Coordinates of C-alpha atoms in Angstrom, one line a residue:
M1 CA 21.1 -26.4 -4.3
Q2 CA 17.7 -25.7 -2.7
F3 CA 14.4 -24.2 -3.9
L4 CA 13.0 -21.3 -1.9
N5 CA 9.6 -19.6 -2.0
E6 CA 9.1 -16.0 -0.9
R7 CA 8.9 -16.9 2.8
D8 CA 11.9 -19.2 2.8
G9 CA 13.8 -16.9 0.5
L10 CA 13.6 -13.9 2.8
S11 CA 14.6 -15.8 5.9
T12 CA 17.5 -17.5 4.0
I13 CA 18.8 -14.2 2.6
R14 CA 18.6 -12.5 6.0
E15 CA 20.4 -15.4 7.7
M16 CA 23.1 -15.6 4.9
L17 CA 23.8 -11.8 5.1
G18 CA 23.8 -11.9 8.9
K19 CA 26.7 -14.4 8.9
A20 CA 28.8 -12.4 6.4
D21 CA 30.8 -9.3 6.8
A22 CA 31.1 -8.8 3.0
A23 CA 28.4 -9.2 0.4
T24 CA 27.3 -8.1 -3.1
I25 CA 23.7 -7.6 -3.8
V26 CA 22.8 -7.1 -7.5
V27 CA 19.1 -6.6 -7.3
A28 CA 17.2 -4.3 -9.7
F29 CA 14.2 -3.2 -7.6
W30 CA 14.2 -2.0 -4.0
G31 CA 11.2 -1.0 -2.0
A32 CA 10.4 0.5 1.4
G33 CA 11.5 -1.6 4.3
A34 CA 14.2 -3.5 2.4
I35 CA 17.0 -2.6 4.7
D36 CA 15.3 -3.9 7.8
S37 CA 13.8 -6.9 6.0
L38 CA 17.3 -8.0 4.9
G39 CA 19.1 -7.0 8.1
L40 CA 21.5 -4.7 6.5
R41 CA 21.9 -2.3 9.5
K42 CA 25.3 -3.7 10.7
Q43 CA 29.0 -3.1 10.3
W44 CA 30.2 -4.2 6.9
Q45 CA 33.8 -4.7 5.7
S46 CA 32.3 -4.4 2.3
L47 CA 28.8 -4.2 0.9
R48 CA 28.3 -3.6 -2.8
V49 CA 24.8 -2.9 -4.1
V50 CA 23.7 -2.5 -7.7
C51 CA 20.1 -1.4 -8.4
N52 CA 18.1 -0.1 -11.4
L53 CA 17.3 3.4 -10.3
D54 CA 16.3 4.5 -13.9
S55 CA 13.4 2.0 -14.1
G56 CA 11.0 3.9 -12.0
A57 CA 10.4 0.7 -10.0
C58 CA 13.1 1.4 -7.4
N59 CA 12.3 3.5 -4.4
P60 CA 14.9 6.3 -4.3
S61 CA 14.3 6.9 -0.6
E62 CA 15.4 3.4 0.3
I63 CA 18.4 3.7 -1.9
E64 CA 19.4 6.9 -0.1
K65 CA 19.1 5.0 3.2
I66 CA 21.4 2.2 1.9
M67 CA 24.0 4.8 0.8
G68 CA 23.9 6.1 4.4
L69 CA 24.7 2.8 6.0
G70 CA 28.4 3.4 6.3
A71 CA 31.7 4.2 4.6
N72 CA 32.2 0.6 3.4
V73 CA 28.9 0.5 1.5
E74 CA 28.9 1.3 -2.2
V75 CA 25.7 1.7 -4.2
R76 CA 25.5 2.0 -8.0
S77 CA 22.8 1.9 -10.7
D78 CA 22.6 -0.1 -13.9
P79 CA 19.7 0.8 -16.2
R80 CA 19.9 -2.6 -17.9
L81 CA 19.6 -4.6 -14.7
H82 CA 16.6 -6.9 -14.1
G83 CA 18.3 -9.8 -12.3
K84 CA 18.3 -10.5 -8.6
V85 CA 21.4 -12.0 -7.0
Y86 CA 22.4 -12.0 -3.3
L87 CA 26.0 -13.1 -3.0
T88 CA 28.4 -13.8 -0.1
A89 CA 31.7 -15.7 0.0
A90 CA 30.0 -18.9 1.1
Q91 CA 26.5 -18.8 -0.4
A92 CA 24.2 -17.2 -2.9
V93 CA 20.5 -16.7 -3.6
L94 CA 19.3 -16.3 -7.2
G95 CA 15.7 -15.8 -8.3
S96 CA 12.8 -13.4 -8.6
S97 CA 12.8 -11.8 -5.1
N98 CA 13.3 -8.1 -5.2
A99 CA 14.9 -6.3 -2.2
S100 CA 11.6 -5.1 -0.9
S101 CA 9.0 -5.7 1.8
N102 CA 6.4 -6.1 -1.0
G103 CA 7.7 -6.2 -4.5
L104 CA 7.6 -3.9 -7.5
V105 CA 6.3 -0.4 -6.9
V106 CA 3.2 -1.6 -5.1
E107 CA 4.0 -0.5 -1.5
G108 CA 2.0 -0.4 1.7
P109 CA 2.8 -1.0 5.3
A110 CA 3.9 -4.5 6.1
I111 CA 2.7 -6.1 2.9
S112 CA 5.0 -8.9 1.8
G113 CA 4.1 -9.0 -1.9
W114 CA 4.3 -11.5 -4.7
A115 CA 4.8 -15.3 -4.8
E116 CA 8.5 -15.7 -5.5
A117 CA 10.7 -18.5 -6.8
N118 CA 14.4 -18.6 -5.8
I119 CA 17.3 -21.1 -5.5
T120 CA 20.2 -21.0 -3.0
T121 CA 23.6 -22.6 -3.5
T122 CA 26.9 -23.1 -1.8
D123 CA 28.5 -24.8 -4.9
S124 CA 32.0 -23.2 -5.4
G125 CA 31.9 -23.4 -9.2
L126 CA 28.5 -21.7 -9.4
L127 CA 29.5 -19.1 -6.8
A128 CA 32.5 -18.2 -8.9
Q129 CA 30.4 -17.7 -12.0
M130 CA 28.0 -15.5 -10.1
R131 CA 30.8 -13.5 -8.6
T132 CA 32.2 -12.8 -12.1
W133 CA 28.8 -11.7 -13.3
C134 CA 28.2 -9.5 -10.2
D135 CA 31.7 -7.9 -10.6
E136 CA 30.9 -7.0 -14.2
R137 CA 27.6 -5.5 -13.3
F138 CA 29.2 -3.4 -10.5
L139 CA 32.1 -2.2 -12.6
T140 CA 29.8 -1.1 -15.5
A141 CA 27.1 0.5 -13.2
D142 CA 26.9 4.3 -12.8
A143 CA 27.5 6.3 -9.6
I144 CA 24.4 7.6 -8.0
T145 CA 24.4 11.4 -7.7
P146 CA 21.8 13.8 -6.1
D147 CA 20.6 14.7 -9.6
K148 CA 20.0 11.0 -10.4
I149 CA 18.1 10.5 -7.1
A150 CA 15.9 13.5 -7.9
L151 CA 15.1 12.2 -11.4
A152 CA 14.4 8.7 -10.0
R153 CA 12.0 10.2 -7.5
V154 CA 9.9 11.7 -10.3
A155 CA 9.9 8.4 -12.2
W156 CA 9.0 6.5 -9.0
N157 CA 6.1 8.7 -8.1
A158 CA 4.7 8.6 -11.6
R159 CA 4.9 4.8 -11.9
R160 CA 3.6 4.3 -8.4
A161 CA 0.5 6.4 -9.2
A162 CA -0.3 4.1 -12.1
S163 CA 0.5 0.8 -10.3
P164 CA -2.0 -1.9 -9.5
A165 CA -3.4 -2.0 -6.0
I166 CA -2.3 -4.9 -3.8
G167 CA -5.7 -6.5 -3.9
G168 CA -5.5 -6.8 -7.7
L169 CA -8.3 -6.0 -10.2
S170 CA -11.7 -5.5 -8.5
T171 CA -15.1 -4.0 -8.6
D172 CA -15.4 -3.5 -4.9
L173 CA -14.4 0.1 -4.1
V174 CA -14.4 -0.1 -0.3
G175 CA -12.5 -3.4 -0.4
S176 CA -9.9 -2.1 -2.7
V177 CA -9.3 1.0 -0.6
R178 CA -9.2 -1.1 2.5
S179 CA -6.5 -3.3 1.1
Q180 CA -4.2 -0.3 0.3
P181 CA -5.6 3.0 1.6
D182 CA -2.4 4.9 0.8
H183 CA -2.4 4.0 -2.9
P184 CA -2.0 7.2 -4.9
A185 CA -4.9 6.4 -7.2
F186 CA -7.3 6.6 -4.2
A187 CA -6.2 10.1 -3.3
G188 CA -8.5 11.5 -6.0
I189 CA -11.6 9.7 -4.8
K190 CA -13.7 11.8 -2.4
V191 CA -17.0 11.6 -0.7
V192 CA -19.1 14.7 -1.1
Q193 CA -22.1 15.8 1.0
W194 CA -24.1 18.8 -0.1
A195 CA -27.4 20.4 0.9
R196 CA -27.6 23.6 -1.1
T197 CA -28.6 23.9 -4.8
V198 CA -26.4 26.0 -7.1
S199 CA -27.3 29.6 -7.7
A200 CA -29.1 31.0 -10.7
R201 CA -25.9 32.8 -11.7
A202 CA -24.0 29.5 -11.7
E203 CA -26.7 27.8 -13.8
K204 CA -26.4 30.6 -16.4
E205 CA -22.6 30.4 -16.5
H206 CA -22.9 26.6 -16.9
K207 CA -25.2 27.1 -20.0
R208 CA -22.8 29.7 -21.5
A209 CA -19.9 27.3 -21.0
I210 CA -21.7 24.5 -22.8
M211 CA -22.5 26.9 -25.7
A212 CA -18.8 27.8 -25.9
D213 CA -17.6 24.2 -25.6
Q214 CA -19.9 21.5 -26.8
S215 CA -17.8 18.8 -25.1
L216 CA -19.3 19.9 -21.8
T217 CA -22.8 18.9 -22.9
G218 CA -24.3 16.5 -20.4
T219 CA -22.3 17.8 -17.5
D220 CA -23.5 18.9 -14.1
I221 CA -21.9 21.4 -11.8
Y222 CA -20.8 22.1 -8.2
E223 CA -20.4 25.7 -7.1
G224 CA -17.9 27.1 -4.7
W225 CA -15.9 24.0 -3.8
G226 CA -12.6 25.5 -5.0
D227 CA -9.4 23.5 -5.0
D228 CA -11.0 20.6 -3.0
M229 CA -12.2 19.3 -6.4
Q230 CA -9.5 18.8 -9.0
I231 CA -9.9 17.8 -12.7
G232 CA -9.6 14.0 -12.7
D233 CA -11.1 13.5 -9.3
W234 CA -13.9 11.0 -8.7
L235 CA -16.8 12.2 -6.4
I236 CA -19.1 9.9 -4.6
D237 CA -22.0 12.2 -4.1
F238 CA -24.6 12.4 -1.3
D239 CA -27.5 14.8 -1.1
V240 CA -28.0 15.4 2.7
S241 CA -30.6 18.1 2.4
G242 CA -33.3 15.8 3.6
E243 CA -33.8 13.7 6.7
T244 CA -31.6 10.9 5.3
A245 CA -28.6 10.9 3.0
K246 CA -29.4 10.1 -0.7
F247 CA -26.7 8.7 -3.0
T248 CA -26.8 10.5 -6.3
G249 CA -24.0 8.7 -8.2
Y250 CA -20.4 8.6 -9.1
W251 CA -19.2 11.8 -10.8
H252 CA -15.9 12.5 -12.7
V253 CA -14.5 16.1 -12.6
V254 CA -13.8 17.1 -16.2
H255 CA -13.5 20.9 -16.1
K256 CA -13.2 23.9 -13.8
Q257 CA -14.1 27.5 -14.5
N258 CA -14.2 30.3 -12.0
K259 CA -16.2 29.0 -9.0
L260 CA -17.7 26.1 -11.0
T261 CA -16.6 22.5 -11.1
F262 CA -18.0 20.5 -14.1
V263 CA -18.7 16.8 -13.5
R264 CA -20.0 14.0 -15.6
K265 CA -22.0 11.1 -14.2
K266 CA -20.6 7.6 -14.5
D267 CA -21.7 4.1 -13.6
Y268 CA -18.7 3.5 -11.5
V269 CA -15.3 4.9 -10.6
E270 CA -12.8 4.0 -13.4
I271 CA -9.2 3.3 -12.3
P272 CA -7.6 1.5 -15.2
T273 CA -5.0 -0.5 -13.2
I274 CA -7.4 -1.4 -10.4
G275 CA -10.9 -1.8 -11.9
N276 CA -14.3 -0.4 -12.4
L277 CA -15.2 0.3 -8.8
K278 CA -18.5 0.6 -7.0
I279 CA -19.7 0.6 -3.4
S280 CA -21.4 -2.7 -2.5
S281 CA -25.0 -2.6 -1.3
D282 CA -23.9 -3.6 2.3
D283 CA -21.3 -0.9 2.4
M284 CA -23.7 1.7 0.9
T285 CA -26.3 1.0 3.5
Q286 CA -23.8 1.5 6.3
L287 CA -22.3 4.6 4.6
K288 CA -25.7 6.3 4.3
K289 CA -26.3 5.8 8.0
M290 CA -23.0 7.3 9.1
V291 CA -22.0 9.7 6.3
S292 CA -23.0 12.8 8.2
T293 CA -20.7 11.8 11.1
V294 CA -17.6 11.3 8.9
S295 CA -15.0 14.0 9.5
G296 CA -13.8 16.0 6.6
K297 CA -13.4 19.6 5.3
S298 CA -16.6 21.5 5.9
L299 CA -17.9 24.0 3.3
G300 CA -21.2 24.8 5.0
P301 CA -23.5 23.8 7.8
N302 CA -24.1 20.3 6.2
E303 CA -21.6 20.2 3.4
K304 CA -18.4 18.3 3.5
I305 CA -15.7 16.6 1.3
T306 CA -13.7 13.7 2.6
P307 CA -11.0 11.5 1.1
I308 CA -12.3 7.9 0.5
A309 CA -9.5 6.3 2.6
Q310 CA -10.7 8.4 5.6
V311 CA -14.3 7.4 5.0
V312 CA -13.4 3.7 4.8
S313 CA -11.4 4.0 8.0
S314 CA -14.5 5.5 9.7
L315 CA -16.7 2.7 8.3
D316 CA -14.3 0.1 9.8
N317 CA -14.2 1.8 13.2
S318 CA -17.9 2.5 13.5
A319 CA -19.1 -0.7 15.2
P320 CA -21.2 0.8 18.0
E321 CA -21.4 -2.3 20.2
I322 CA -17.7 -2.9 20.3
N323 CA -15.1 -1.1 22.4
T324 CA -12.8 0.1 19.6
R325 CA -10.3 1.5 22.1
A326 CA -10.0 -1.9 23.6
F327 CA -9.2 -3.4 20.2
D328 CA -6.7 -0.6 19.6
R329 CA -5.0 -1.7 22.8
A330 CA -5.0 -5.3 21.7
M331 CA -3.3 -4.3 18.5
F332 CA -0.7 -2.2 20.3
A333 CA -0.1 -5.2 22.6
I334 CA 1.0 -7.2 19.6
Y335 CA 3.9 -4.7 19.1
D336 CA 4.8 -4.6 22.7
Q337 CA 4.9 -8.4 23.1
A338 CA 6.9 -8.8 19.8
T339 CA 9.6 -6.4 21.1
A340 CA 10.2 -8.9 24.0
F341 CA 12.0 -11.3 21.5
G342 CA 13.7 -8.6 19.5
Y343 CA 11.2 -7.9 16.8
Y344 CA 10.1 -4.3 16.3
P345 CA 7.3 -4.0 13.8
H346 CA 7.4 -0.2 13.5
D347 CA 5.3 -0.1 10.3
F348 CA 2.6 -2.1 12.0
R349 CA 2.4 0.2 14.9
S350 CA 2.3 3.2 12.6
M351 CA -0.6 1.6 10.7
V352 CA -2.6 1.2 14.0
E353 CA -1.8 4.8 15.0
K354 CA -2.8 6.2 11.6
L355 CA -5.9 4.0 10.8
G356 CA -7.1 2.7 14.1
G357 CA -6.9 -0.9 15.2
I358 CA -9.9 -2.3 13.3
A359 CA -9.1 -0.6 10.0
A360 CA -5.5 -1.6 10.2
A361 CA -6.4 -5.2 11.0
K362 CA -8.9 -5.4 8.1
Q363 CA -6.3 -3.9 5.7
L364 CA -3.7 -6.6 6.6
I365 CA -6.3 -9.4 6.5
N366 CA -7.8 -8.3 3.2
T367 CA -4.5 -8.3 1.2
P368 CA -4.2 -11.4 -0.9
R369 CA -0.7 -12.3 0.6
V370 CA 0.4 -12.6 4.1
S371 CA 2.2 -9.7 5.7
Q372 CA 5.9 -9.4 6.4
G373 CA 5.0 -9.4 10.0
F374 CA 3.0 -12.7 9.7
T375 CA 6.1 -14.3 8.1
R376 CA 8.4 -13.1 10.9
L377 CA 6.0 -14.3 13.6
W378 CA 5.8 -17.7 11.9
E379 CA 9.6 -17.9 11.9
E380 CA 9.6 -17.0 15.6
K381 CA 6.8 -19.6 16.3
R382 CA 4.7 -16.7 17.7
L383 CA 1.7 -16.7 15.4
D384 CA -0.4 -16.1 18.5
L385 CA 0.6 -12.5 18.1
S386 CA -0.6 -12.3 14.5
V387 CA -3.6 -10.1 13.5
E388 CA -5.2 -13.2 12.0
A389 CA -5.1 -15.0 15.4
L390 CA -6.5 -11.9 17.1
A391 CA -9.3 -11.7 14.5
V392 CA -10.5 -15.3 14.9
S393 CA -10.5 -15.2 18.7
S394 CA -13.9 -15.3 20.3
K395 CA -13.5 -11.9 21.8
W396 CA -13.0 -10.0 18.5
R397 CA -14.4 -12.1 15.7
A398 CA -17.7 -10.1 15.6
L399 CA -15.7 -7.2 14.2
F400 CA -14.8 -9.1 11.0
S401 CA -16.8 -10.3 8.0
P402 CA -17.2 -14.0 7.2
D403 CA -14.7 -13.7 4.3
E404 CA -12.1 -12.0 6.6
L405 CA -12.5 -14.7 9.2
K406 CA -12.2 -17.4 6.5
R407 CA -9.0 -15.9 5.1
S408 CA -7.5 -15.5 8.6
R409 CA -8.3 -19.2 9.5
Q410 CA -6.9 -20.4 6.1
R411 CA -3.6 -18.5 6.7
L412 CA -3.2 -19.9 10.2
K413 CA -4.1 -23.4 9.1
E414 CA -1.5 -23.3 6.3
A415 CA 1.1 -22.2 8.8
G416 CA 0.2 -25.0 11.2
Y417 CA -1.3 -22.8 13.9
P418 CA -4.1 -24.4 16.0
I419 CA -7.3 -22.5 15.2
P420 CA -9.8 -21.9 18.1
D421 CA -13.4 -23.0 17.7

């Protein structure tokens, strides 16, 4: 019997499944990338999978992909399941590791997830006990129908929207978005630039609305922004009517009426599962300088509304003295060189294409846990191709903050990689 952490656990499970032509995986929660992480794309004599699709913490899209792996693959769902057992005829892994690139609900490209604790065994007596338990779970589990998949997708989307961000609780808005820009909670945070005051007609309608509904007392209004502002959205507001952009505050959308959007000023953006978020003074200084150049939906000569993730990406790629295209090429080169030894980090390449090289690198570095790609490169003894190694190199280190460089060096040091001066 041997203890395995999350890094050793993944490699052991993948190696174990790679040697087997039959396996039973009774694991409650599956996330994006699990099939490739575990190496399940192969010919199976028998692969039995039991998940907990009812939980809302199991990605239905990944389950559909498993169901499509072949005629000898059976997938069922057990609403009581919380355990995690990977079983073959010769070996088993039991512990906390879910079948996911990054753990429960919290998903993002190439993020490896939580600190895990597992054991592996080849003891015949223990394997027999596990096999009995797995057989019982499989026999009592339910078949997965299209209707169940549809219901699971609703539950998954609802739970994912309320899930914590990968970076954990924070007060740093830009840092939180940078760590997981595709988190659903950030979709409702937008940067607004305006130059025109509202009309007299809008002001009168605002006053009438307050008289009719006293709960609107203390609100302010936007006029004519339509569906680009939804109830529940958070607006980071800049007055760009003068020579320089002026930050006016954080505003929460509380009501809509005709062409008016009613907002209430707050001290910060409140996301319960992530934190009370504000833009740091350094980020605010940079944002004021470049806010007018940020792309977004234009509603007038100088008026614009832009999702926060897009703004953060622009911030990260706005270093004027650095050839950002050259850094993009350096990031794509990581993918190209990895394919030479049989590793195809498609999620990584997609990140670079979507965010740009600098923003993608910062996202990977600013997550509290190493990426799945870092783990694979460590296993292949090719950490020279890691984003962390690229960041600390003399050519590119000016792109990164002291904290980002410190985190990169620490990861490389812990993995036994020689760090350049």
